[in-house]
C-alpha cells in the first residue's frame, strides 16, 4: 500500500507538532493495527509496518504452527504449514504480508481518533516537560473553570491548565471566571493521563516570589528572606537579612512610601505583612517577631521555649486575635513563646530581677 502524499503530510505534521517521527510512526502503526482488529472482530495477530522513506504501509498477519488448530485466525496446522514450506515445525511462526480488503471508512475513522488522541498526549507531554522547571515559580494565570472541588487556571503562552484545590485557595478571597491572578506553581507531575500542575495562593513561596518580583535587592542577593510564617488572607511574618551593611533590608522591602510592600499586600487581597529583621540570637529574634507589640523582656525557659513580657496595655496586641500574632511569631522563630503581661506575678519577678541586675551594673 503506497501513499507518498500521506507520508508527506505526516512529515509536515511531525515538524509542526515538534514530535519525534519515530515515536509518531510507532503510534500510527499501533493505531492502524487496532482499527483493523476492531473492524474484523479480532482476527489474526496483525501488525502494521510503515516505511517513511519508501512511502509504504504493510500489514502483517502472524500465525503459529500447532499440532491441532483451535483458533484458525491465529494458528495453522503443521500439515498446512509444511505445504507452504517443509521446514516448518510446531512452535514456528508464519508472518504473511497482505493488503486488507474492505478496510473502510469506519476503520479509518477509528485510526484517526486514536492518532488524534496520541497526538494530544504527545503535545501534553511536551508541554509538561517545558513546565517541569516551573515548579516553585510565580506565574500569571486566568481562571477558566470553577467546579464544586477545584479552580482551573490557564497558565502561560501554552495555555496549559493548572489546578487550584480548596486547600490552596485564600479563604478570604472570592474567585470568578475570567479573574487574572498570580499563583505559585506548587507541583508539576507528569504521569500520563494523571498529569497535573497544582498551583497555590496559600503557599509561603507565593509571598517570597512576590517580594522577589518587587524588590531588586532580593534578586541581587543583597537582601535575603530567611523565614516566612503565614496564615493566608490574614497575616504574614517575614524575617529578612541584609548581606550589605550599607543596605537597610526592611527599607528595601517596604519601598518608597511603602510602594513595594503595598504592591504585595494588594496582590494578596489586603493580607497584613510584618517585615522583621532576622537575628541569629533566638531571644533577640523573638523580640522582633512579636511585632507590632512592644516587648519588655524575653527569657529562655527551656529547650526552644521562652517567656516574652509585654506592657499590660500591649498584651492583646502581642497575642493577637485568636492568638494569631503569638502563633505566627512561634512559627517564624521555631520557639514556643509564652506571652505574659508585666503585671503578672511571674513577669513581675523577672522584671524585678532585671532591674536589680541593671542597678548592680550601674554601681
PDB file of N, CA, C and O in Angstrom, residues 220-258:
ATOM      1  N   UNK A 220      19.306  40.357  43.672  1.00  0.00           N
ATOM      2  CA  UNK A 220      20.755  40.601  43.629  1.00  0.00           C
ATOM      3  C   UNK A 220      21.488  39.921  44.782  1.00  0.00           C
ATOM      4  O   UNK A 220      22.722  39.930  44.819  1.00  0.00           O
ATOM      5  N   UNK A 221      20.739  39.343  45.718  1.00  0.00           N
ATOM      6  CA  UNK A 221      21.363  38.662  46.848  1.00  0.00           C
ATOM      7  C   UNK A 221      21.769  39.590  47.979  1.00  0.00           C
ATOM      8  O   UNK A 221      22.409  39.154  48.942  1.00  0.00           O
ATOM      9  N   UNK A 222      21.413  40.867  47.867  1.00  0.00           N
ATOM     10  CA  UNK A 222      21.768  41.836  48.914  1.00  0.00           C
ATOM     11  C   UNK A 222      20.849  41.669  50.124  1.00  0.00           C
ATOM     12  O   UNK A 222      21.277  41.792  51.265  1.00  0.00           O
ATOM     13  N   UNK A 223      19.566  41.395  49.849  1.00  0.00           N
ATOM     14  CA  UNK A 223      18.592  41.128  50.908  1.00  0.00           C
ATOM     15  C   UNK A 223      18.159  39.670  50.793  1.00  0.00           C
ATOM     16  O   UNK A 223      17.814  39.206  49.700  1.00  0.00           O
ATOM     17  N   UNK A 224      18.172  38.987  51.908  1.00  0.00           N
ATOM     18  CA  UNK A 224      17.847  37.560  51.928  1.00  0.00           C
ATOM     19  C   UNK A 224      16.608  37.327  52.775  1.00  0.00           C
ATOM     20  O   UNK A 224      16.508  37.840  53.893  1.00  0.00           O
ATOM     21  N   UNK A 225      15.663  36.571  52.241  1.00  0.00           N
ATOM     22  CA  UNK A 225      14.482  36.170  53.020  1.00  0.00           C
ATOM     23  C   UNK A 225      14.844  34.887  53.784  1.00  0.00           C
ATOM     24  O   UNK A 225      15.097  33.854  53.177  1.00  0.00           O
ATOM     25  N   UNK A 226      14.860  34.982  55.107  1.00  0.00           N
ATOM     26  CA  UNK A 226      15.307  33.854  55.931  1.00  0.00           C
ATOM     27  C   UNK A 226      14.158  32.917  56.310  1.00  0.00           C
ATOM     28  O   UNK A 226      14.301  31.701  56.231  1.00  0.00           O
ATOM     29  N   UNK A 227      13.036  33.478  56.733  1.00  0.00           N
ATOM     30  CA  UNK A 227      11.908  32.658  57.167  1.00  0.00           C
ATOM     31  C   UNK A 227      10.606  33.375  56.832  1.00  0.00           C
ATOM     32  O   UNK A 227      10.545  34.605  56.799  1.00  0.00           O
ATOM     33  N   UNK A 228       9.560  32.579  56.620  1.00  0.00           N
ATOM     34  CA  UNK A 228       8.212  33.122  56.415  1.00  0.00           C
ATOM     35  C   UNK A 228       7.228  32.269  57.211  1.00  0.00           C
ATOM     36  O   UNK A 228       7.279  31.036  57.164  1.00  0.00           O
ATOM     37  N   UNK A 229       6.346  32.933  57.951  1.00  0.00           N
ATOM     38  CA  UNK A 229       5.229  32.258  58.620  1.00  0.00           C
ATOM     39  C   UNK A 229       3.956  32.951  58.151  1.00  0.00           C
ATOM     40  O   UNK A 229       3.889  34.181  58.137  1.00  0.00           O
ATOM     41  N   UNK A 230       2.966  32.152  57.767  1.00  0.00           N
ATOM     42  CA  UNK A 230       1.809  32.751  57.106  1.00  0.00           C
ATOM     43  C   UNK A 230       0.502  32.084  57.489  1.00  0.00           C
ATOM     44  O   UNK A 230       0.433  30.853  57.616  1.00  0.00           O
ATOM     45  N   UNK A 231      -0.525  32.897  57.690  1.00  0.00           N
ATOM     46  CA  UNK A 231      -1.905  32.435  57.761  1.00  0.00           C
ATOM     47  C   UNK A 231      -2.634  33.155  56.632  1.00  0.00           C
ATOM     48  O   UNK A 231      -2.998  34.333  56.764  1.00  0.00           O
ATOM     49  N   UNK A 232      -2.784  32.476  55.490  1.00  0.00           N
ATOM     50  CA  UNK A 232      -3.258  33.119  54.252  1.00  0.00           C
ATOM     51  C   UNK A 232      -4.538  33.923  54.426  1.00  0.00           C
ATOM     52  O   UNK A 232      -5.505  33.465  55.037  1.00  0.00           O
ATOM     53  N   UNK A 233      -4.498  35.121  53.869  1.00  0.00           N
ATOM     54  CA  UNK A 233      -5.653  36.000  53.915  1.00  0.00           C
ATOM     55  C   UNK A 233      -5.705  36.879  55.146  1.00  0.00           C
ATOM     56  O   UNK A 233      -6.496  37.827  55.205  1.00  0.00           O
ATOM     57  N   UNK A 234      -4.883  36.559  56.136  1.00  0.00           N
ATOM     58  CA  UNK A 234      -4.925  37.304  57.400  1.00  0.00           C
ATOM     59  C   UNK A 234      -3.594  38.009  57.690  1.00  0.00           C
ATOM     60  O   UNK A 234      -3.536  39.235  57.722  1.00  0.00           O
ATOM     61  N   UNK A 235      -2.527  37.223  57.891  1.00  0.00           N
ATOM     62  CA  UNK A 235      -1.268  37.855  58.281  1.00  0.00           C
ATOM     63  C   UNK A 235      -0.079  36.977  57.878  1.00  0.00           C
ATOM     64  O   UNK A 235      -0.157  35.758  57.910  1.00  0.00           O
ATOM     65  N   UNK A 236       1.008  37.660  57.532  1.00  0.00           N
ATOM     66  CA  UNK A 236       2.281  37.001  57.239  1.00  0.00           C
ATOM     67  C   UNK A 236       3.380  37.701  58.022  1.00  0.00           C
ATOM     68  O   UNK A 236       3.389  38.930  58.125  1.00  0.00           O
ATOM     69  N   UNK A 237       4.280  36.923  58.564  1.00  0.00           N
ATOM     70  CA  UNK A 237       5.505  37.478  59.163  1.00  0.00           C
ATOM     71  C   UNK A 237       6.677  36.982  58.332  1.00  0.00           C
ATOM     72  O   UNK A 237       6.785  35.779  58.073  1.00  0.00           O
ATOM     73  N   UNK A 238       7.524  37.896  57.926  1.00  0.00           N
ATOM     74  CA  UNK A 238       8.665  37.555  57.072  1.00  0.00           C
ATOM     75  C   UNK A 238       9.946  38.101  57.694  1.00  0.00           C
ATOM     76  O   UNK A 238      10.047  39.302  57.972  1.00  0.00           O
ATOM     77  N   UNK A 239      10.912  37.201  57.930  1.00  0.00           N
ATOM     78  CA  UNK A 239      12.199  37.607  58.502  1.00  0.00           C
ATOM     79  C   UNK A 239      13.214  37.766  57.384  1.00  0.00           C
ATOM     80  O   UNK A 239      13.372  36.876  56.540  1.00  0.00           O
ATOM     81  N   UNK A 240      13.914  38.911  57.397  1.00  0.00           N
ATOM     82  CA  UNK A 240      14.867  39.209  56.326  1.00  0.00           C
ATOM     83  C   UNK A 240      16.215  39.614  56.906  1.00  0.00           C
ATOM     84  O   UNK A 240      16.333  39.967  58.090  1.00  0.00           O
ATOM     85  N   UNK A 241      17.219  39.594  56.059  1.00  0.00           N
ATOM     86  CA  UNK A 241      18.581  39.916  56.479  1.00  0.00           C
ATOM     87  C   UNK A 241      19.291  40.626  55.333  1.00  0.00           C
ATOM     88  O   UNK A 241      19.158  40.231  54.172  1.00  0.00           O
ATOM     89  N   UNK A 242      20.060  41.669  55.651  1.00  0.00           N
ATOM     90  CA  UNK A 242      20.867  42.356  54.642  1.00  0.00           C
ATOM     91  C   UNK A 242      22.284  41.799  54.686  1.00  0.00           C
ATOM     92  O   UNK A 242      22.876  41.664  55.753  1.00  0.00           O
ATOM     93  N   UNK A 243      22.815  41.458  53.524  1.00  0.00           N
ATOM     94  CA  UNK A 243      24.193  40.968  53.443  1.00  0.00           C
ATOM     95  C   UNK A 243      25.175  42.111  53.211  1.00  0.00           C
ATOM     96  O   UNK A 243      26.380  41.895  53.133  1.00  0.00           O
ATOM     97  N   UNK A 244      24.637  43.325  53.119  1.00  0.00           N
ATOM     98  CA  UNK A 244      25.447  44.520  52.920  1.00  0.00           C
ATOM     99  C   UNK A 244      25.060  45.528  54.002  1.00  0.00           C
ATOM    100  O   UNK A 244      23.908  45.978  54.067  1.00  0.00           O
ATOM    101  N   UNK A 245      26.016  45.886  54.869  1.00  0.00           N
ATOM    102  CA  UNK A 245      25.740  46.775  55.996  1.00  0.00           C
ATOM    103  C   UNK A 245      25.208  48.133  55.543  1.00  0.00           C
ATOM    104  O   UNK A 245      24.558  48.849  56.315  1.00  0.00           O
ATOM    105  N   UNK A 246      25.461  48.494  54.306  1.00  0.00           N
ATOM    106  CA  UNK A 246      25.009  49.794  53.806  1.00  0.00           C
ATOM    107  C   UNK A 246      23.550  49.775  53.365  1.00  0.00           C
ATOM    108  O   UNK A 246      22.967  50.826  53.083  1.00  0.00           O
ATOM    109  N   UNK A 247      22.957  48.585  53.298  1.00  0.00           N
ATOM    110  CA  UNK A 247      21.585  48.467  52.796  1.00  0.00           C
ATOM    111  C   UNK A 247      20.628  48.136  53.941  1.00  0.00           C
ATOM    112  O   UNK A 247      20.845  47.192  54.701  1.00  0.00           O
ATOM    113  N   UNK A 248      19.582  48.948  54.088  1.00  0.00           N
ATOM    114  CA  UNK A 248      18.529  48.709  55.073  1.00  0.00           C
ATOM    115  C   UNK A 248      17.553  47.685  54.483  1.00  0.00           C
ATOM    116  O   UNK A 248      16.786  47.996  53.569  1.00  0.00           O
ATOM    117  N   UNK A 249      17.581  46.470  55.024  1.00  0.00           N
ATOM    118  CA  UNK A 249      16.767  45.386  54.467  1.00  0.00           C
ATOM    119  C   UNK A 249      15.275  45.690  54.575  1.00  0.00           C
ATOM    120  O   UNK A 249      14.512  45.486  53.617  1.00  0.00           O
ATOM    121  N   UNK A 250      14.857  46.173  55.728  1.00  0.00           N
ATOM    122  CA  UNK A 250      13.439  46.475  55.915  1.00  0.00           C
ATOM    123  C   UNK A 250      13.012  47.599  54.974  1.00  0.00           C
ATOM    124  O   UNK A 250      11.965  47.522  54.314  1.00  0.00           O
ATOM    125  N   UNK A 251      13.832  48.633  54.885  1.00  0.00           N
ATOM    126  CA  UNK A 251      13.513  49.747  53.990  1.00  0.00           C
ATOM    127  C   UNK A 251      13.418  49.306  52.543  1.00  0.00           C
ATOM    128  O   UNK A 251      12.556  49.776  51.792  1.00  0.00           O
ATOM    129  N   UNK A 252      14.299  48.384  52.139  1.00  0.00           N
ATOM    130  CA  UNK A 252      14.278  47.888  50.760  1.00  0.00           C
ATOM    131  C   UNK A 252      12.976  47.158  50.470  1.00  0.00           C
ATOM    132  O   UNK A 252      12.393  47.294  49.381  1.00  0.00           O
ATOM    133  N   UNK A 253      12.501  46.369  51.435  1.00  0.00           N
ATOM    134  CA  UNK A 253      11.277  45.594  51.222  1.00  0.00           C
ATOM    135  C   UNK A 253      10.022  46.465  51.323  1.00  0.00           C
ATOM    136  O   UNK A 253       9.025  46.191  50.642  1.00  0.00           O
ATOM    137  N   UNK A 254      10.076  47.500  52.177  1.00  0.00           N
ATOM    138  CA  UNK A 254       8.925  48.386  52.306  1.00  0.00           C
ATOM    139  C   UNK A 254       8.812  49.295  51.085  1.00  0.00           C
ATOM    140  O   UNK A 254       7.727  49.488  50.533  1.00  0.00           O
ATOM    141  N   UNK A 255       9.950  49.825  50.647  1.00  0.00           N
ATOM    142  CA  UNK A 255       9.957  50.686  49.465  1.00  0.00           C
ATOM    143  C   UNK A 255       9.585  52.122  49.781  1.00  0.00           C
ATOM    144  O   UNK A 255       9.154  52.447  50.895  1.00  0.00           O
ATOM    145  N   UNK A 256       9.754  52.986  48.805  1.00  0.00           N
ATOM    146  CA  UNK A 256       9.441  54.403  48.969  1.00  0.00           C
ATOM    147  C   UNK A 256       7.952  54.588  49.251  1.00  0.00           C
ATOM    148  O   UNK A 256       7.104  54.198  48.476  1.00  0.00           O
ATOM    149  N   UNK A 257       7.653  55.163  50.421  1.00  0.00           N
ATOM    150  CA  UNK A 257       6.274  55.372  50.870  1.00  0.00           C
ATOM    151  C   UNK A 257       5.472  54.067  50.890  1.00  0.00           C
ATOM    152  O   UNK A 257       4.260  54.057  50.663  1.00  0.00           O
ATOM    153  N   UNK A 258       6.178  52.962  51.131  1.00  0.00           N
ATOM    154  CA  UNK A 258       5.501  51.664  51.250  1.00  0.00           C
ATOM    155  C   UNK A 258       5.068  51.063  49.938  1.00  0.00           C
ATOM    156  O   UNK A 258       4.268  50.111  49.910  1.00  0.00           O
TER     157      UNK A 258
END
